[in-house]
XYZ file of N, CA and C in Angstrom:
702
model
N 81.392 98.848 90.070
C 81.644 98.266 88.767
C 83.148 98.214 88.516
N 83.783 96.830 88.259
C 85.383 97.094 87.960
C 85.401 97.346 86.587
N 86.476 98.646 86.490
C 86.523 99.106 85.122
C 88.294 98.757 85.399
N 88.863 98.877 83.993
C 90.630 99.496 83.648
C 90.933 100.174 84.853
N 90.301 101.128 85.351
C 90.949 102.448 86.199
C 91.141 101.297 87.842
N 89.950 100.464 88.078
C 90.234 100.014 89.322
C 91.548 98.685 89.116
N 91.949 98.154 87.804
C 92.938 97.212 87.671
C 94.343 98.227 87.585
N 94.038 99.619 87.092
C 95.274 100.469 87.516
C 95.759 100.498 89.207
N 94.368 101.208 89.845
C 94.563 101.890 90.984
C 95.368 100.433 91.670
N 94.889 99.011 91.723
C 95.296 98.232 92.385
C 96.790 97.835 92.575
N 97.111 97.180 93.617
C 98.234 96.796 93.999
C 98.216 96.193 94.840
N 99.297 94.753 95.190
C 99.887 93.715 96.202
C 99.971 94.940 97.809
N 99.624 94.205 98.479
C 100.060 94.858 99.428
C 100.029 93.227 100.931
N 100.979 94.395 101.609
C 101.822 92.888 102.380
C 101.254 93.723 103.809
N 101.659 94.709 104.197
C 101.530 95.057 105.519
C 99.781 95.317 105.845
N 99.407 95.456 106.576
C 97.568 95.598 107.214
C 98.190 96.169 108.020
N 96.417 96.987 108.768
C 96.353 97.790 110.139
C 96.333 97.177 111.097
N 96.496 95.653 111.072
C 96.009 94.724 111.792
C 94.506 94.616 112.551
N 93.869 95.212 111.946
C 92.396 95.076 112.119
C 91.248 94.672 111.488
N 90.192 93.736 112.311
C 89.085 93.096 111.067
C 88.893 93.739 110.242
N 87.721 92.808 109.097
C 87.355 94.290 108.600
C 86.238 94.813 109.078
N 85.154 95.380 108.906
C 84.059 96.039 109.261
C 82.970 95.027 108.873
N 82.152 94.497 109.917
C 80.844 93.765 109.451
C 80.159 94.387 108.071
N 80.077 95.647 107.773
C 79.637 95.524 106.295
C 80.421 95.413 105.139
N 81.966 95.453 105.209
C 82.742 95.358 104.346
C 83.026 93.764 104.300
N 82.621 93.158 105.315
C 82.983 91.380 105.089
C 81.494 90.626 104.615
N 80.112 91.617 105.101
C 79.422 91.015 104.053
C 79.242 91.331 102.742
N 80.005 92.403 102.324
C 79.965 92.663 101.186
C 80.765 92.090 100.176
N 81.691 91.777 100.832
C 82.894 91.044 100.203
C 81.847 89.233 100.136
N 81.547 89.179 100.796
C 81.075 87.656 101.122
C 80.176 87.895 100.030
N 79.541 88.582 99.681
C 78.478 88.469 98.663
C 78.980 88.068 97.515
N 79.935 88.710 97.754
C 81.102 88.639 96.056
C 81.571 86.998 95.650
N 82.103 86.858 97.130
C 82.356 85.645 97.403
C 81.410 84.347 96.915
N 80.335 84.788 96.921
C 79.344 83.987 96.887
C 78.814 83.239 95.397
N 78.759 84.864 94.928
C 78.565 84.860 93.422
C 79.666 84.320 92.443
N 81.086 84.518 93.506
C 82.000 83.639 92.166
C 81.556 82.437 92.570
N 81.573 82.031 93.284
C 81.650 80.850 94.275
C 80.594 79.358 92.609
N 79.007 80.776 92.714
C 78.020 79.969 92.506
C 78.271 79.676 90.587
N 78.726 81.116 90.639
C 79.483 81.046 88.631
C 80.446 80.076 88.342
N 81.808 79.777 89.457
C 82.209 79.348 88.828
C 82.685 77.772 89.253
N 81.805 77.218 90.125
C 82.135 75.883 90.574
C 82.483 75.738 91.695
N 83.633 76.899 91.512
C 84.766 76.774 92.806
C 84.405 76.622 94.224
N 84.972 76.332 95.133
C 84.640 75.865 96.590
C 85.520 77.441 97.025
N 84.981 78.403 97.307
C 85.554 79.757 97.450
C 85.050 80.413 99.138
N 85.744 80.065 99.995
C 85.362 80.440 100.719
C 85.988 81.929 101.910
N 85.240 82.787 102.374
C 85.787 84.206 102.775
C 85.838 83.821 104.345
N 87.302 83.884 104.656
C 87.745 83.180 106.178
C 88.072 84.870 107.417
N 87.496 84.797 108.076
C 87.940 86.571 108.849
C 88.462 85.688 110.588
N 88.497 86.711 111.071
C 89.849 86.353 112.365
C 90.612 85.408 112.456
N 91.536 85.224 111.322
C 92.231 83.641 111.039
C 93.882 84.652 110.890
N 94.436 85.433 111.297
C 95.799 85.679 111.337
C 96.853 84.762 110.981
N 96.703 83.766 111.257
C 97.881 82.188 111.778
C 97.859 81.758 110.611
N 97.170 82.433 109.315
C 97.672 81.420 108.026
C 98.993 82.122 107.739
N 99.186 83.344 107.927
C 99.963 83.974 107.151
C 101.175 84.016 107.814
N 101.584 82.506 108.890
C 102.502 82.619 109.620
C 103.155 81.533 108.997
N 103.969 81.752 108.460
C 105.242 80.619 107.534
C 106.109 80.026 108.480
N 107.196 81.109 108.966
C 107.863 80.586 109.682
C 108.740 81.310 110.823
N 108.332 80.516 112.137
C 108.972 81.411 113.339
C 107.631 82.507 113.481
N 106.415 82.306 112.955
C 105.550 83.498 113.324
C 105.483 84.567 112.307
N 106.645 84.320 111.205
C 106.637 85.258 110.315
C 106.343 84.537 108.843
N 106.051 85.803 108.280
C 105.384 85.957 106.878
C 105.850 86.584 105.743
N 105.298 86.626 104.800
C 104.906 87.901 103.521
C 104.047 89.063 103.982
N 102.963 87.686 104.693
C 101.541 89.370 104.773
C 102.277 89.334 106.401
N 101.612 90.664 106.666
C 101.597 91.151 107.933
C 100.612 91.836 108.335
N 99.959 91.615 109.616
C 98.778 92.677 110.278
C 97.298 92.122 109.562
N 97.568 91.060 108.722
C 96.424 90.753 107.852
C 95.455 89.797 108.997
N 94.088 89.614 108.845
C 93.303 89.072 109.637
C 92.482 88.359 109.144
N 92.262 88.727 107.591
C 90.901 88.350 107.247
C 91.479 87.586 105.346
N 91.067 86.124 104.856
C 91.446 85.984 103.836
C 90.607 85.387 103.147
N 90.301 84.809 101.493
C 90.104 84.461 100.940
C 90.583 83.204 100.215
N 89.869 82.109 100.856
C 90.769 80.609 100.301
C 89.868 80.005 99.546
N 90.566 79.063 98.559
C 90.021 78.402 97.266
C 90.542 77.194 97.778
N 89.520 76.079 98.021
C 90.078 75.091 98.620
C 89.561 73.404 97.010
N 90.229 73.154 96.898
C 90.328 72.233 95.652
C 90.717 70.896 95.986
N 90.200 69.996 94.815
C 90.668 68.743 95.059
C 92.408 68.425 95.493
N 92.670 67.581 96.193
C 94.237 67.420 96.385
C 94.700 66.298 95.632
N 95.366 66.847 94.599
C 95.538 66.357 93.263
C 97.085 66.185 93.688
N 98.188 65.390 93.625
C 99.112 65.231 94.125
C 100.118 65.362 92.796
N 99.852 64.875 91.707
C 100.452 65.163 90.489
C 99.901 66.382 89.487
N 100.932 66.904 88.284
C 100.442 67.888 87.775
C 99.455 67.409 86.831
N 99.613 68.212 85.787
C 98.406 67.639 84.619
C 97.788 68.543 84.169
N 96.983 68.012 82.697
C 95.553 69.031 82.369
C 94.639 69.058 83.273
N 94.397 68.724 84.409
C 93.206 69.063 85.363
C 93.384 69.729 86.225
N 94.605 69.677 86.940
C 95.244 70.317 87.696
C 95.350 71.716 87.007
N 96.291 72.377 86.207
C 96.065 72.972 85.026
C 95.134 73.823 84.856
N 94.130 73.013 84.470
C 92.497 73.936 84.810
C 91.978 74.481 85.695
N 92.320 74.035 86.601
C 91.538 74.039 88.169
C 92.220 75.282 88.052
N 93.574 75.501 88.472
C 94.132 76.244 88.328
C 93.724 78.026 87.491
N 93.862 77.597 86.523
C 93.510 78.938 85.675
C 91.853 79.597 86.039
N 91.464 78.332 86.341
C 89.822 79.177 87.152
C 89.947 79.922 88.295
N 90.366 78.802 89.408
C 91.254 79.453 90.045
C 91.542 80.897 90.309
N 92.583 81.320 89.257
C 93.010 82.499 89.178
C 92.074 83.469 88.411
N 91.321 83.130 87.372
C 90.627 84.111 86.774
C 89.042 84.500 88.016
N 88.770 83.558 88.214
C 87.984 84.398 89.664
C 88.183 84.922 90.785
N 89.242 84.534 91.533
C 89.910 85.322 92.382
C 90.502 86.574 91.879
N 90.599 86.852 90.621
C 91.313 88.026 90.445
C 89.781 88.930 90.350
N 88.447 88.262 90.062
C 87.305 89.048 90.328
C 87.115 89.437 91.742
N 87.433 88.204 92.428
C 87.299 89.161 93.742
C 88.276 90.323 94.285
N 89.601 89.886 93.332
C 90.429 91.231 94.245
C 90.101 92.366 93.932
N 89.513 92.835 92.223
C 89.006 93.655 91.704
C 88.157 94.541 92.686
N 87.115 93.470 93.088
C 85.830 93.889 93.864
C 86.346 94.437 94.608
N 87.190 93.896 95.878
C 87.612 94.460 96.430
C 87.655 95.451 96.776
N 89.196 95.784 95.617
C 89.748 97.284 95.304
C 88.646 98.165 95.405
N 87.451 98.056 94.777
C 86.474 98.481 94.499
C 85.720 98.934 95.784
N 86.016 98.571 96.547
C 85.254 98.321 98.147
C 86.031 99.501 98.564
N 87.669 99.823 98.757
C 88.268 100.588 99.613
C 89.162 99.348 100.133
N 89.394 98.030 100.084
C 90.422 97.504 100.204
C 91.290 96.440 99.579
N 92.203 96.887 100.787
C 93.460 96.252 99.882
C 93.789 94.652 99.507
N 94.784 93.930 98.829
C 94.581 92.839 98.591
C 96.399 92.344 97.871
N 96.241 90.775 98.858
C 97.427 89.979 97.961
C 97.296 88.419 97.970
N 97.615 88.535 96.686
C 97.598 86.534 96.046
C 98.982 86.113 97.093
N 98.981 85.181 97.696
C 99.640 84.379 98.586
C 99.228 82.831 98.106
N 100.725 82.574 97.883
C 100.867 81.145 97.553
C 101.389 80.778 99.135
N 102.586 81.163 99.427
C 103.384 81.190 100.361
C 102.817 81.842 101.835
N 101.825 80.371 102.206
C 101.462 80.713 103.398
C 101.173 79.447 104.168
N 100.736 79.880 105.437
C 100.461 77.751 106.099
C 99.163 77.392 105.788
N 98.639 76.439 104.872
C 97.488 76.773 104.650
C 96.625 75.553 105.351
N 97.499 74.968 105.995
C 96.528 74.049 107.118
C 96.424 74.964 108.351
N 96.503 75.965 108.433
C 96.021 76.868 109.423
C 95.000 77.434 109.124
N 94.244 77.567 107.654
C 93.553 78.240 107.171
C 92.527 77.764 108.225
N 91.273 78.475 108.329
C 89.805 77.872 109.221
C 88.845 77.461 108.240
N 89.134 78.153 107.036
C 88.052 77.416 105.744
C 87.902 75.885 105.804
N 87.116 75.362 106.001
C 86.377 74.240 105.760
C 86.587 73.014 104.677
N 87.722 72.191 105.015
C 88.123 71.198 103.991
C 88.208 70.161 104.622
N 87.422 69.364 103.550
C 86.780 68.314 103.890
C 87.722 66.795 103.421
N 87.333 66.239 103.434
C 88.772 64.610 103.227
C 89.214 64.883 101.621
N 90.194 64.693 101.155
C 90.481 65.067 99.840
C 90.377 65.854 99.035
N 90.654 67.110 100.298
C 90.493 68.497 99.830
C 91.903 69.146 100.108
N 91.826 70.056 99.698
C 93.344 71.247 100.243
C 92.939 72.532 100.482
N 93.943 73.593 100.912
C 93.592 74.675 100.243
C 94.700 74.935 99.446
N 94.316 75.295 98.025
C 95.184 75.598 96.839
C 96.344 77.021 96.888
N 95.659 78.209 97.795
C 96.078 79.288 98.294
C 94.855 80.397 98.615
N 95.601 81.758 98.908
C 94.521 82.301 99.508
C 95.069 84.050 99.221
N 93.917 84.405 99.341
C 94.078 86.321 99.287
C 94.041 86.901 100.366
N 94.799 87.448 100.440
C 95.094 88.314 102.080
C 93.906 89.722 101.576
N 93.531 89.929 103.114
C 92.359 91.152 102.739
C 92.250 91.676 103.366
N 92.150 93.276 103.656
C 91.960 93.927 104.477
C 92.543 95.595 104.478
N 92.591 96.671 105.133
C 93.189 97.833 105.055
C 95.199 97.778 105.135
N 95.634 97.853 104.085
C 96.852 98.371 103.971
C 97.556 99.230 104.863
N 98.424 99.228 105.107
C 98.903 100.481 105.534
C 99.431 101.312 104.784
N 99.556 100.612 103.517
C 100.014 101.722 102.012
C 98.981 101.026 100.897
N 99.064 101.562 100.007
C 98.192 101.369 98.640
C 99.031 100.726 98.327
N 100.226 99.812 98.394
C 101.115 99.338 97.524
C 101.628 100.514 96.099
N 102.562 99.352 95.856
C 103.013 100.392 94.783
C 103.676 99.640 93.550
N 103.563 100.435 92.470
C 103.650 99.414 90.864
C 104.721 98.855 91.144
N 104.511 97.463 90.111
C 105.747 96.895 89.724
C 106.464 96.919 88.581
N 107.289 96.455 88.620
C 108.283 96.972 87.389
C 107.755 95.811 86.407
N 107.158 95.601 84.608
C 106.846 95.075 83.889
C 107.221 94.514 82.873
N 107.018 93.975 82.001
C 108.337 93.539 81.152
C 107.148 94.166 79.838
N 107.698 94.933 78.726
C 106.758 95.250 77.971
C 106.006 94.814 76.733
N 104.826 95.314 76.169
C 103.288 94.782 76.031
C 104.254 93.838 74.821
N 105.098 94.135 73.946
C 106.123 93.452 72.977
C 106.617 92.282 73.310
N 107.434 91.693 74.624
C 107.597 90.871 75.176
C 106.432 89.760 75.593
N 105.186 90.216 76.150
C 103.948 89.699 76.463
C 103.266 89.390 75.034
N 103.287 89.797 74.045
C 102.202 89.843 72.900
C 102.910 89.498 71.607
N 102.420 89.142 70.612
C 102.307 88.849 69.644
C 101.278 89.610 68.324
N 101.426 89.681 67.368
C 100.126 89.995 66.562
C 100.346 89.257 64.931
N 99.783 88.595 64.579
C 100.016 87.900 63.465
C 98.501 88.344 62.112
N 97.841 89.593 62.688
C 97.421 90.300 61.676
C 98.215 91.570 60.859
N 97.677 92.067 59.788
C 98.376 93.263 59.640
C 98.173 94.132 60.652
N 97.465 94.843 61.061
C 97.890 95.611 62.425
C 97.365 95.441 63.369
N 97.710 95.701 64.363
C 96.929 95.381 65.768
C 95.733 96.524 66.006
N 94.492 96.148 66.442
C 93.577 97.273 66.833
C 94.102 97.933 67.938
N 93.114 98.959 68.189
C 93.468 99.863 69.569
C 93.442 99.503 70.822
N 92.066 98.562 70.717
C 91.583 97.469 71.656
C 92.463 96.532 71.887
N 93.242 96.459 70.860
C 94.226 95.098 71.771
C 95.264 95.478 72.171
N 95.697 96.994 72.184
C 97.029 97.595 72.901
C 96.023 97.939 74.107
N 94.960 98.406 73.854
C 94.171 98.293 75.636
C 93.921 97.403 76.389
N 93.763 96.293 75.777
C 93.621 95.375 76.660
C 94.974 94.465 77.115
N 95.744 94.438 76.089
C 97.129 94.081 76.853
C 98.081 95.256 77.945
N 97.495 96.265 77.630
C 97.994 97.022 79.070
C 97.589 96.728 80.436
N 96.404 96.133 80.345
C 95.642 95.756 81.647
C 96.582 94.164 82.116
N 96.880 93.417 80.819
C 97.031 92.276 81.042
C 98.507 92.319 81.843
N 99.092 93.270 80.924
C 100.828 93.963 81.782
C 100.811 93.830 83.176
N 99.529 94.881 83.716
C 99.431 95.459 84.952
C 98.849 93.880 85.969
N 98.874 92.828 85.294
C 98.073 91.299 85.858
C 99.430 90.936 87.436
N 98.710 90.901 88.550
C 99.837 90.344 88.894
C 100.380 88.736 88.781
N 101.555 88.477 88.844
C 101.951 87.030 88.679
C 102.845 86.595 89.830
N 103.098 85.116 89.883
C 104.037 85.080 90.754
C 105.258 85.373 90.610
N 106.090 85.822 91.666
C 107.366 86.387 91.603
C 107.608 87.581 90.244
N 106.049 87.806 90.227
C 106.311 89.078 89.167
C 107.192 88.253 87.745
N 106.593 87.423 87.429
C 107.322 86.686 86.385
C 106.848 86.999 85.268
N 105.677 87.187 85.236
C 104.820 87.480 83.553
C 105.373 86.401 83.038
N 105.427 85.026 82.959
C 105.645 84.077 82.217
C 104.204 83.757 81.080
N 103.332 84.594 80.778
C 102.417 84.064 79.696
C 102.950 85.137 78.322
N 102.305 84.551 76.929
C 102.020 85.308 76.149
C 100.983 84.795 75.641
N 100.107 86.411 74.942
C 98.737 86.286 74.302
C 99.133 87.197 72.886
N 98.203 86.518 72.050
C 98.475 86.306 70.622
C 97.184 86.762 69.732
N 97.351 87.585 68.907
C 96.127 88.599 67.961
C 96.089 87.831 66.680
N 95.509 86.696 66.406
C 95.829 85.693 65.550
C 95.403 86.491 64.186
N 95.592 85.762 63.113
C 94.991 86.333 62.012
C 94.329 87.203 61.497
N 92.983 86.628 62.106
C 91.259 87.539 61.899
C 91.284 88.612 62.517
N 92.419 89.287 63.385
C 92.175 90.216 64.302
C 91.579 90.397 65.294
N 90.320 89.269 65.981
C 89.702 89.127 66.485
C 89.547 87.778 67.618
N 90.055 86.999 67.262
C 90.575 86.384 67.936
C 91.694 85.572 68.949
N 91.760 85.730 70.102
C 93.029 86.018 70.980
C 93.559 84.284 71.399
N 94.571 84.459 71.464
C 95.241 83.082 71.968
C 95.973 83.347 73.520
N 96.096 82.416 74.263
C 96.609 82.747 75.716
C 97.255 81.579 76.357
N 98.851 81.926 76.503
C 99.067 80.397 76.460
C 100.400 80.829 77.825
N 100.566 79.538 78.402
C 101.425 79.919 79.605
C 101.825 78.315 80.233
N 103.006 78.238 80.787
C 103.726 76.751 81.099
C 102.831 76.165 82.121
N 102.223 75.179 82.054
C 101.230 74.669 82.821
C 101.932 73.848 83.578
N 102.938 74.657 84.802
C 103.216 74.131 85.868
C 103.687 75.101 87.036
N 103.709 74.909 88.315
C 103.890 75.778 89.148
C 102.842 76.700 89.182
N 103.088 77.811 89.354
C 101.478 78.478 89.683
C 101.154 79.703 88.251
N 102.160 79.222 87.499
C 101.894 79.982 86.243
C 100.191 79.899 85.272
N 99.588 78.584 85.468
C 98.162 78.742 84.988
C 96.735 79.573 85.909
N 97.719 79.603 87.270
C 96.821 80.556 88.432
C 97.101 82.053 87.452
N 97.858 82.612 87.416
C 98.909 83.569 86.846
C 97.668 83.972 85.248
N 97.657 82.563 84.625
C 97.279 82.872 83.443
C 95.285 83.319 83.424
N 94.892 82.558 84.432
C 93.552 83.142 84.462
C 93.344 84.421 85.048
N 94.265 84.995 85.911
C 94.542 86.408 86.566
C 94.391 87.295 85.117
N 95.542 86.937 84.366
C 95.480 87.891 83.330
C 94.475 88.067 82.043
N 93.772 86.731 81.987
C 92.573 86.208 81.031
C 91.936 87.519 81.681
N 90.862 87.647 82.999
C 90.344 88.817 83.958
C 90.642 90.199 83.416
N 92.137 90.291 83.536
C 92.524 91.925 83.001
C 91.957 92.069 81.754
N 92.406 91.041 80.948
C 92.597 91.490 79.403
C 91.062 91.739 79.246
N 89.894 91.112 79.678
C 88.670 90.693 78.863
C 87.511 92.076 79.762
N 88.137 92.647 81.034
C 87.630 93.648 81.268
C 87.537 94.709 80.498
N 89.341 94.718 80.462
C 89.943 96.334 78.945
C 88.955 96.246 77.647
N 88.916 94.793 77.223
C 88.585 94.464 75.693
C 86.985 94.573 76.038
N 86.998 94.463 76.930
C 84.835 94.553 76.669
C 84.219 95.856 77.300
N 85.225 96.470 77.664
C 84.842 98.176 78.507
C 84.964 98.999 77.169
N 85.855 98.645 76.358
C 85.987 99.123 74.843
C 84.698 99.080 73.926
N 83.914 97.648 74.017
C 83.055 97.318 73.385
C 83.594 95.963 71.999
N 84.866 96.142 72.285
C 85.358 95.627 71.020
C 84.677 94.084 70.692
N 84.861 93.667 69.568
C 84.302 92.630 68.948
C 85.648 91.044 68.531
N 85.824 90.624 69.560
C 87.173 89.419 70.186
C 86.378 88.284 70.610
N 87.492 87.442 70.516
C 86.921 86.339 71.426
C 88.198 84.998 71.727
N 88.272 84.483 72.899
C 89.315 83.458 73.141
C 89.422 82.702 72.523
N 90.334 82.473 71.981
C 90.663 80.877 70.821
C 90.641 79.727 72.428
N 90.513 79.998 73.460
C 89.502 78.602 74.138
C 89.642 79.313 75.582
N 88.023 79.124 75.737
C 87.461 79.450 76.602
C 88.016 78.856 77.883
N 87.678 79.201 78.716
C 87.688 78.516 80.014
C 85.719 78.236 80.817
């Protein structure tokens, strides 16, 4: 079950043992796979002895020792936009379920934009891409925190006070990873107290970014029990 504690324990991690993973840890993961897959539209597919995505350039990478990944392969939309946009923020808010799971499993995990992704072996078909992919597999470290910009900077509250629940759930959202560690979103405690706003520059991989952190926040806020809801859904 992903609770707060497994969006703590987690972390980016770049180096692997360089080894598969274990036939029951890749069908287990695949199961996961499956279920976002069938929830949320997405074309989500779990790729294992494929090393060569994570080779950029000269053979080298970000990840290292990694073997086994997770690619989201999407329409190839050549301009930006509200669709693009969307795709996007789904995108990210289910993949960040699978890294959860993951964690949850005993392994480790990193969002990779910056990889070759026509090397990927996932299955794309004419007017397809792959959008990016999650590196997966045993670490050779747990990774380790990143430095955050704080819940003040990220948040807003335009009631008289903020509940407890929404300093809990924007701690999770803190701990969201983004690209280049940018935290470029803010989310907003509108009026009623109860209803949240979530808003972020819908270009570059900042709406991937923004469904990552939609994930954190709505785990914290519903492990609480609290009584919220998105000023717009996804």
């Amino acid at each position: 079950m992903i609770t707060v504690e497994t969006i703590r324990e987690r972390h980016s991690v770049r180096e692997y043992d360089g080894k598969p993973l274990a036939q029951a840890e890749f069908d287990a993961l695949g199961a996961v796979v499956e279920e976002c897959t069938r929830e949320s539209g997405l074309d989500i597919q779990l790729v294992g002895d494929n090393p060569e995505v994570f080779n950029v350039i000269a053979r080298f990478g970000l990840i290292r020792g990694c073997r086994t990944h997770v690619a989201f392969v999407v329409d190839d939309v050549k301009a930006g936009g509200a669709t693009k946009a969307a795709v996007d923020e789904v995108v990210g808010y289910w993949g960040q379920k699978i890294v959860l799971a993951a964690q949850d499993m005993g392994l480790n995990t990193c969002w990779c934009a910056l990889c070759s992704r026509k090397k990927s072996r996932a299955v794309v078909a004419p007017g397809k891409k792959v959008r990016l992919v999650i590196a997966v597999g045993h670490g050779k470290t747990q990774g380790f925190p990143r430095k955050t910009k704080s819940v003040g900077a990220l948040s807003s509250v335009e009631c008289a006070k903020a509940p407890a629940w929404f300093a809990a759930a924007m701690e999770a959202a803190q701990l969201a990873p983004t690209a280049m560690n940018n935290q470029n979103f803010k989310i907003t405690l509108l009026p009623d107290g109860k209803t949240v706003r979530i808003e972020a520059p819908q270009s570059g991989l900042n709406m991937i970014d923004e469904g990552i952190v939609r994930r954190n926040f709505e785990i914290a806020a519903n492990e609480i029990g609290a009584d919220w809801r998105w000023e717009r859904e996804i």
